Structures are given as structure tokens and as C-alpha cells.
Amino acid sequence: MNRRQFGLLGLSKLAVLSIIGCSQDNAQTTVLPPETAAMTSAQQYQLAAKAHGFSVGSLVSVNSAYVFFDPLCVHCSELWNNMKSFSGKAHVTWVPTGLLAGASMHIGAGILAAANPVVAMNEHEAQLAQSRGRIEIKAGAHPDEESQVSENTRIFKQMNAQGVPLILYRNAAADRYETFTGGRSIEQLAEMFDR
């Protein structure tokens, strides 16, 4: 393989990673046979309803979504900020997972345990965006919520999802379910919610 072919191969892998978003360490990923791994978007959405999260947006919207995220995922952070423009168009449940690092579990638990999880999430995201680190949560500070984040992570893996953010979207009026992995631009979100 010459350098040009190697470079193109490297670029194609980088493109795939940027589309997928933040994914689990390959050593921890279990690939199931296609007949056991296939789960429809509707089945994933129904399974997500068992997860623990916090809600943002309009409770009476025909558009609803579950967003599985890791508190340390930059793509998840971008999606959080992009989704703010659509709070009147959708009811979104944000579901923290502990996929990328040990601290993810504690941060997710801290956000769930907050008196106002939306404010806690905004503070956390602001600190990440300003490169000031992240909110600090001690391990074991919120055992009930850590158990919930652990359960969310199990549900995420049960869906055989490949990365975060994972958006499980439903338009009730059209009885349509869709699954998106990776970040979404404001334009992509507008298209999704306006269908």
C-alpha cells in the first residue's frame, strides 16, 4: 500500500469516527450476530422509556426523543447546545451513560441528583466549553443516581448502539420512529422536527 492509499484509508476512518460520535473503547464493544443485534427504532425507543433521565422541552409536543449521552462527549455537548433552539418543538429526555470514562458515571449521577438537572447540565457544558474542566462529583456521592446511570449504560449496550449521542426519535402524529447516532447540526435537527 502506498502513502496515498494509506492516507486515504486514514481519512476515511477519521470520517467514519466523526459521523459516529463518541464510541466505546473497541476492546469493550461486543458485536452480536445480525439476527440478535437487529432492533427496530420503535423497539429501541420503547426500551429507552425504561431509562432514567431528565426532560427538556414541551410535554405536549408530537415530537419526542430520548438522547443517550456521555457527560464527557464533545458531540453530546454540541447536540445539547443545538437542541436548545427546539425546546418548543419537542419533548426530549436526556439519558446519561457512563461509557467514555469512570468520571462519566459520577458526573451523570450528579446531574440526575441536582435539584434542577437542566441547570446542572448547562453548568457542566459551560465548563467543558470554556476548557475549565468539568463539574467535580466524588465517586459514591449519589449512589442511587449512579445505579441509574449504570442501568442506562446497560440499556444502551442492550440496544447494541455504537456511539453517543444516540437519538431515539418519535413523531407521534406520523407514527414514525427514527434512530440517529452522532451529533446533529441545527439544520439537521430542524429537518427532523419539521417532518
PDB file of C-alpha atoms in Angstrom:
ATOM      1  CA  MET A   1       0.000   0.000   0.000  1.00  0.00           C
ATOM      2  CA  ASN A   2       1.489   3.334  -0.987  1.00  0.00           C
ATOM      3  CA  ARG A   3       1.346   6.500   1.136  1.00  0.00           C
ATOM      4  CA  ARG A   4      -1.531   7.987  -0.844  1.00  0.00           C
ATOM      5  CA  GLN A   5      -3.678   4.861  -0.344  1.00  0.00           C
ATOM      6  CA  PHE A   6      -2.723   4.755   3.330  1.00  0.00           C
ATOM      7  CA  GLY A   7      -3.600   8.450   3.713  1.00  0.00           C
ATOM      8  CA  LEU A   8      -6.981   7.978   2.038  1.00  0.00           C
ATOM      9  CA  LEU A   9      -7.673   4.973   4.244  1.00  0.00           C
ATOM     10  CA  GLY A  10      -6.794   7.044   7.323  1.00  0.00           C
ATOM     11  CA  LEU A  11      -9.059   9.886   6.202  1.00  0.00           C
ATOM     12  CA  SER A  12     -11.958   7.519   5.558  1.00  0.00           C
ATOM     13  CA  LYS A  13     -11.603   6.066   9.063  1.00  0.00           C
ATOM     14  CA  LEU A  14     -11.486   9.577  10.531  1.00  0.00           C
ATOM     15  CA  ALA A  15     -14.659  10.489   8.612  1.00  0.00           C
ATOM     16  CA  VAL A  16     -16.464   7.443   9.991  1.00  0.00           C
ATOM     17  CA  LEU A  17     -15.416   8.312  13.545  1.00  0.00           C
ATOM     18  CA  SER A  18     -16.605  11.896  13.183  1.00  0.00           C
ATOM     19  CA  ILE A  19     -20.004  10.700  11.940  1.00  0.00           C
ATOM     20  CA  ILE A  20     -20.476   8.090  14.647  1.00  0.00           C
ATOM     21  CA  GLY A  21     -19.625  10.417  17.503  1.00  0.00           C
ATOM     22  CA  CYS A  22     -18.054   9.213  20.701  1.00  0.00           C
ATOM     23  CA  SER A  23     -17.981   5.447  20.880  1.00  0.00           C
ATOM     24  CA  GLN A  24     -16.983   2.894  23.417  1.00  0.00           C
ATOM     25  CA  ASP A  25     -13.463   1.537  23.534  1.00  0.00           C
ATOM     26  CA  ASN A  26     -13.247  -1.145  20.832  1.00  0.00           C
ATOM     27  CA  ALA A  27     -11.947  -3.640  23.364  1.00  0.00           C
ATOM     28  CA  GLN A  28     -15.228  -3.348  25.286  1.00  0.00           C
ATOM     29  CA  THR A  29     -17.575  -3.430  22.286  1.00  0.00           C
ATOM     30  CA  THR A  30     -19.447  -6.664  21.774  1.00  0.00           C
ATOM     31  CA  VAL A  31     -20.598  -7.304  18.225  1.00  0.00           C
ATOM     32  CA  LEU A  32     -23.663  -9.511  18.115  1.00  0.00           C
ATOM     33  CA  PRO A  33     -24.700 -11.645  15.130  1.00  0.00           C
ATOM     34  CA  PRO A  34     -27.076  -9.671  12.846  1.00  0.00           C
ATOM     35  CA  GLU A  35     -30.123 -11.735  13.804  1.00  0.00           C
ATOM     36  CA  THR A  36     -29.686 -10.880  17.501  1.00  0.00           C
ATOM     37  CA  ALA A  37     -28.321  -7.363  17.046  1.00  0.00           C
ATOM     38  CA  ALA A  38     -31.161  -6.027  14.889  1.00  0.00           C
ATOM     39  CA  MET A  39     -33.575  -3.886  16.840  1.00  0.00           C
ATOM     40  CA  THR A  40     -36.015  -1.537  15.157  1.00  0.00           C
ATOM     41  CA  SER A  41     -36.098   2.154  16.027  1.00  0.00           C
ATOM     42  CA  ALA A  42     -39.506   1.584  17.649  1.00  0.00           C
ATOM     43  CA  GLN A  43     -38.102  -1.224  19.826  1.00  0.00           C
ATOM     44  CA  GLN A  44     -35.134   0.934  20.829  1.00  0.00           C
ATOM     45  CA  TYR A  45     -37.481   3.808  21.696  1.00  0.00           C
ATOM     46  CA  GLN A  46     -39.634   1.523  23.855  1.00  0.00           C
ATOM     47  CA  LEU A  47     -36.557   0.173  25.636  1.00  0.00           C
ATOM     48  CA  ALA A  48     -35.298   3.732  26.202  1.00  0.00           C
ATOM     49  CA  ALA A  49     -38.526   4.510  28.066  1.00  0.00           C
ATOM     50  CA  LYS A  50     -37.133   2.326  30.889  1.00  0.00           C
ATOM     51  CA  ALA A  51     -34.042   4.538  31.256  1.00  0.00           C
ATOM     52  CA  HIS A  52     -33.515   7.294  33.828  1.00  0.00           C
ATOM     53  CA  GLY A  53     -33.060  10.833  32.608  1.00  0.00           C
ATOM     54  CA  PHE A  54     -34.295  14.397  32.806  1.00  0.00           C
ATOM     55  CA  SER A  55     -36.698  16.129  30.469  1.00  0.00           C
ATOM     56  CA  VAL A  56     -36.441  19.318  28.466  1.00  0.00           C
ATOM     57  CA  GLY A  57     -38.988  20.925  26.179  1.00  0.00           C
ATOM     58  CA  SER A  58     -42.681  20.746  25.524  1.00  0.00           C
ATOM     59  CA  LEU A  59     -44.568  17.903  27.199  1.00  0.00           C
ATOM     60  CA  VAL A  60     -47.416  18.185  24.663  1.00  0.00           C
ATOM     61  CA  SER A  61     -45.280  18.080  21.510  1.00  0.00           C
ATOM     62  CA  VAL A  62     -45.891  15.383  18.885  1.00  0.00           C
ATOM     63  CA  ASN A  63     -42.109  15.124  18.635  1.00  0.00           C
ATOM     64  CA  SER A  64     -40.319  13.275  21.403  1.00  0.00           C
ATOM     65  CA  ALA A  65     -36.859  11.842  21.766  1.00  0.00           C
ATOM     66  CA  TYR A  66     -34.529  10.056  24.115  1.00  0.00           C
ATOM     67  CA  VAL A  67     -30.920  11.176  23.872  1.00  0.00           C
ATOM     68  CA  PHE A  68     -28.334   8.831  25.360  1.00  0.00           C
ATOM     69  CA  PHE A  69     -25.213  10.856  26.112  1.00  0.00           C
ATOM     70  CA  ASP A  70     -21.942  10.692  27.964  1.00  0.00           C
ATOM     71  CA  PRO A  71     -21.113  13.793  30.020  1.00  0.00           C
ATOM     72  CA  LEU A  72     -17.571  13.828  28.599  1.00  0.00           C
ATOM     73  CA  CYS A  73     -18.574  13.501  24.925  1.00  0.00           C
ATOM     74  CA  VAL A  74     -17.911  16.633  22.826  1.00  0.00           C
ATOM     75  CA  HIS A  75     -20.504  15.602  20.228  1.00  0.00           C
ATOM     76  CA  CYS A  76     -23.079  15.269  23.008  1.00  0.00           C
ATOM     77  CA  SER A  77     -22.170  18.738  24.229  1.00  0.00           C
ATOM     78  CA  GLU A  78     -22.701  20.188  20.754  1.00  0.00           C
ATOM     79  CA  LEU A  79     -26.047  18.402  20.480  1.00  0.00           C
ATOM     80  CA  TRP A  80     -27.134  19.743  23.890  1.00  0.00           C
ATOM     81  CA  ASN A  81     -26.471  23.279  22.698  1.00  0.00           C
ATOM     82  CA  ASN A  82     -28.027  22.749  19.257  1.00  0.00           C
ATOM     83  CA  MET A  83     -31.201  21.263  20.758  1.00  0.00           C
ATOM     84  CA  LYS A  84     -31.894  24.394  22.816  1.00  0.00           C
ATOM     85  CA  SER A  85     -33.378  26.043  19.720  1.00  0.00           C
ATOM     86  CA  PHE A  86     -36.039  23.329  19.534  1.00  0.00           C
ATOM     87  CA  SER A  87     -37.297  23.223  23.131  1.00  0.00           C
ATOM     88  CA  GLY A  88     -40.781  24.301  21.985  1.00  0.00           C
ATOM     89  CA  LYS A  89     -40.904  21.698  19.211  1.00  0.00           C
ATOM     90  CA  ALA A  90     -40.026  18.550  21.123  1.00  0.00           C
ATOM     91  CA  HIS A  91     -40.051  16.762  24.441  1.00  0.00           C
ATOM     92  CA  VAL A  92     -36.553  15.376  24.935  1.00  0.00           C
ATOM     93  CA  THR A  93     -35.397  13.087  27.721  1.00  0.00           C
ATOM     94  CA  TRP A  94     -31.631  13.249  28.207  1.00  0.00           C
ATOM     95  CA  VAL A  95     -30.255   9.920  29.451  1.00  0.00           C
ATOM     96  CA  PRO A  96     -26.723   9.977  30.930  1.00  0.00           C
ATOM     97  CA  THR A  97     -24.447   6.967  30.453  1.00  0.00           C
ATOM     98  CA  GLY A  98     -21.026   6.033  31.769  1.00  0.00           C
ATOM     99  CA  LEU A  99     -19.352   4.956  28.542  1.00  0.00           C
ATOM    100  CA  LEU A 100     -16.211   7.015  27.995  1.00  0.00           C
ATOM    101  CA  ALA A 101     -14.537   7.235  31.405  1.00  0.00           C
ATOM    102  CA  GLY A 102     -15.081   6.403  35.054  1.00  0.00           C
ATOM    103  CA  ALA A 103     -15.834  10.051  35.771  1.00  0.00           C
ATOM    104  CA  SER A 104     -18.738   9.922  33.311  1.00  0.00           C
ATOM    105  CA  MET A 105     -20.737   7.797  35.742  1.00  0.00           C
ATOM    106  CA  HIS A 106     -20.226  10.229  38.632  1.00  0.00           C
ATOM    107  CA  ILE A 107     -20.915  13.338  36.564  1.00  0.00           C
ATOM    108  CA  GLY A 108     -24.077  11.813  35.098  1.00  0.00           C
ATOM    109  CA  ALA A 109     -25.227  10.851  38.603  1.00  0.00           C
ATOM    110  CA  GLY A 110     -24.528  14.370  39.843  1.00  0.00           C
ATOM    111  CA  ILE A 111     -26.604  15.868  37.042  1.00  0.00           C
ATOM    112  CA  LEU A 112     -29.513  13.495  37.776  1.00  0.00           C
ATOM    113  CA  ALA A 113     -29.284  14.227  41.522  1.00  0.00           C
ATOM    114  CA  ALA A 114     -29.321  18.009  41.070  1.00  0.00           C
ATOM    115  CA  ALA A 115     -32.366  19.962  42.208  1.00  0.00           C
ATOM    116  CA  ASN A 116     -32.579  21.202  38.613  1.00  0.00           C
ATOM    117  CA  PRO A 117     -30.774  18.815  36.226  1.00  0.00           C
ATOM    118  CA  VAL A 118     -31.105  21.262  33.308  1.00  0.00           C
ATOM    119  CA  VAL A 119     -29.202  23.943  35.236  1.00  0.00           C
ATOM    120  CA  ALA A 120     -26.585  21.365  36.301  1.00  0.00           C
ATOM    121  CA  MET A 121     -26.181  20.218  32.688  1.00  0.00           C
ATOM    122  CA  ASN A 122     -25.813  23.815  31.480  1.00  0.00           C
ATOM    123  CA  GLU A 123     -23.146  24.499  34.136  1.00  0.00           C
ATOM    124  CA  HIS A 124     -21.277  21.330  33.221  1.00  0.00           C
ATOM    125  CA  GLU A 125     -21.416  22.082  29.492  1.00  0.00           C
ATOM    126  CA  ALA A 126     -20.300  25.690  30.048  1.00  0.00           C
ATOM    127  CA  GLN A 127     -17.252  24.493  31.985  1.00  0.00           C
ATOM    128  CA  LEU A 128     -16.382  21.992  29.263  1.00  0.00           C
ATOM    129  CA  ALA A 129     -16.799  24.624  26.531  1.00  0.00           C
ATOM    130  CA  GLN A 130     -14.534  27.064  28.342  1.00  0.00           C
ATOM    131  CA  SER A 131     -11.906  24.360  28.882  1.00  0.00           C
ATOM    132  CA  ARG A 132     -12.194  24.781  32.629  1.00  0.00           C
ATOM    133  CA  GLY A 133     -12.606  21.087  33.190  1.00  0.00           C
ATOM    134  CA  ARG A 134     -15.872  19.601  34.316  1.00  0.00           C
ATOM    135  CA  ILE A 135     -18.096  19.626  37.339  1.00  0.00           C
ATOM    136  CA  GLU A 136     -16.473  17.547  40.026  1.00  0.00           C
ATOM    137  CA  ILE A 137     -18.528  14.793  41.594  1.00  0.00           C
ATOM    138  CA  LYS A 138     -16.976  12.347  44.043  1.00  0.00           C
ATOM    139  CA  ALA A 139     -17.471   8.647  43.429  1.00  0.00           C
ATOM    140  CA  GLY A 140     -20.266   7.361  45.621  1.00  0.00           C
ATOM    141  CA  ALA A 141     -21.686  10.846  46.321  1.00  0.00           C
ATOM    142  CA  HIS A 142     -25.001   9.857  44.715  1.00  0.00           C
ATOM    143  CA  PRO A 143     -25.318   6.051  44.920  1.00  0.00           C
ATOM    144  CA  ASP A 144     -28.951   5.876  43.770  1.00  0.00           C
ATOM    145  CA  GLU A 145     -28.263   8.014  40.720  1.00  0.00           C
ATOM    146  CA  GLU A 146     -25.030   6.121  39.976  1.00  0.00           C
ATOM    147  CA  SER A 147     -27.132   2.967  39.903  1.00  0.00           C
ATOM    148  CA  GLN A 148     -29.497   4.705  37.462  1.00  0.00           C
ATOM    149  CA  VAL A 149     -26.619   5.752  35.180  1.00  0.00           C
ATOM    150  CA  SER A 150     -25.299   2.187  35.334  1.00  0.00           C
ATOM    151  CA  GLU A 151     -28.741   0.914  34.293  1.00  0.00           C
ATOM    152  CA  ASN A 152     -28.829   3.483  31.455  1.00  0.00           C
ATOM    153  CA  THR A 153     -25.467   2.198  30.250  1.00  0.00           C
ATOM    154  CA  ARG A 154     -26.768  -1.382  30.330  1.00  0.00           C
ATOM    155  CA  ILE A 155     -29.825  -0.359  28.281  1.00  0.00           C
ATOM    156  CA  PHE A 156     -27.584   1.457  25.790  1.00  0.00           C
ATOM    157  CA  LYS A 157     -25.463  -1.670  25.353  1.00  0.00           C
ATOM    158  CA  GLN A 158     -28.567  -3.870  25.112  1.00  0.00           C
ATOM    159  CA  MET A 159     -29.581  -1.814  22.061  1.00  0.00           C
ATOM    160  CA  ASN A 160     -26.176  -2.656  20.566  1.00  0.00           C
ATOM    161  CA  ALA A 161     -25.695   1.058  19.959  1.00  0.00           C
ATOM    162  CA  GLN A 162     -22.363   2.111  18.517  1.00  0.00           C
ATOM    163  CA  GLY A 163     -21.797   5.572  19.957  1.00  0.00           C
ATOM    164  CA  VAL A 164     -23.139   8.658  21.638  1.00  0.00           C
ATOM    165  CA  PRO A 165     -25.025  10.800  21.273  1.00  0.00           C
ATOM    166  CA  LEU A 166     -27.755   8.346  20.355  1.00  0.00           C
ATOM    167  CA  ILE A 167     -31.076   9.965  19.442  1.00  0.00           C
ATOM    168  CA  LEU A 168     -34.200   7.817  19.501  1.00  0.00           C
ATOM    169  CA  TYR A 169     -36.862   9.998  17.890  1.00  0.00           C
ATOM    170  CA  ARG A 170     -40.623   9.606  17.603  1.00  0.00           C
ATOM    171  CA  ASN A 171     -43.170  11.676  15.728  1.00  0.00           C
ATOM    172  CA  ALA A 172     -46.472  10.515  17.238  1.00  0.00           C
ATOM    173  CA  ALA A 173     -48.647  12.207  14.603  1.00  0.00           C
ATOM    174  CA  ALA A 174     -46.940  10.277  11.797  1.00  0.00           C
ATOM    175  CA  ASP A 175     -46.306   7.192  13.973  1.00  0.00           C
ATOM    176  CA  ARG A 176     -42.685   7.351  12.821  1.00  0.00           C
ATOM    177  CA  TYR A 177     -39.586   6.282  14.757  1.00  0.00           C
ATOM    178  CA  GLU A 178     -36.006   7.074  13.777  1.00  0.00           C
ATOM    179  CA  THR A 179     -32.575   6.455  15.256  1.00  0.00           C
ATOM    180  CA  PHE A 180     -29.582   8.756  14.806  1.00  0.00           C
ATOM    181  CA  THR A 181     -26.063   8.178  16.099  1.00  0.00           C
ATOM    182  CA  GLY A 182     -23.692  11.105  16.385  1.00  0.00           C
ATOM    183  CA  GLY A 183     -24.148  14.822  16.554  1.00  0.00           C
ATOM    184  CA  ARG A 184     -26.801  16.711  14.608  1.00  0.00           C
ATOM    185  CA  SER A 185     -26.446  20.221  13.260  1.00  0.00           C
ATOM    186  CA  ILE A 186     -29.170  22.802  13.802  1.00  0.00           C
ATOM    187  CA  GLU A 187     -30.199  22.277  10.176  1.00  0.00           C
ATOM    188  CA  GLN A 188     -30.451  18.504  10.624  1.00  0.00           C
ATOM    189  CA  LEU A 189     -32.492  18.935  13.806  1.00  0.00           C
ATOM    190  CA  ALA A 190     -34.843  21.372  12.052  1.00  0.00           C
ATOM    191  CA  GLU A 191     -35.374  18.822   9.277  1.00  0.00           C
ATOM    192  CA  MET A 192     -36.018  16.057  11.810  1.00  0.00           C
ATOM    193  CA  PHE A 193     -38.534  18.041  13.869  1.00  0.00           C
ATOM    194  CA  ASP A 194     -40.311  19.667  10.901  1.00  0.00           C
ATOM    195  CA  ARG A 195     -41.159  16.468   9.006  1.00  0.00           C
TER     196      ARG A 195
END
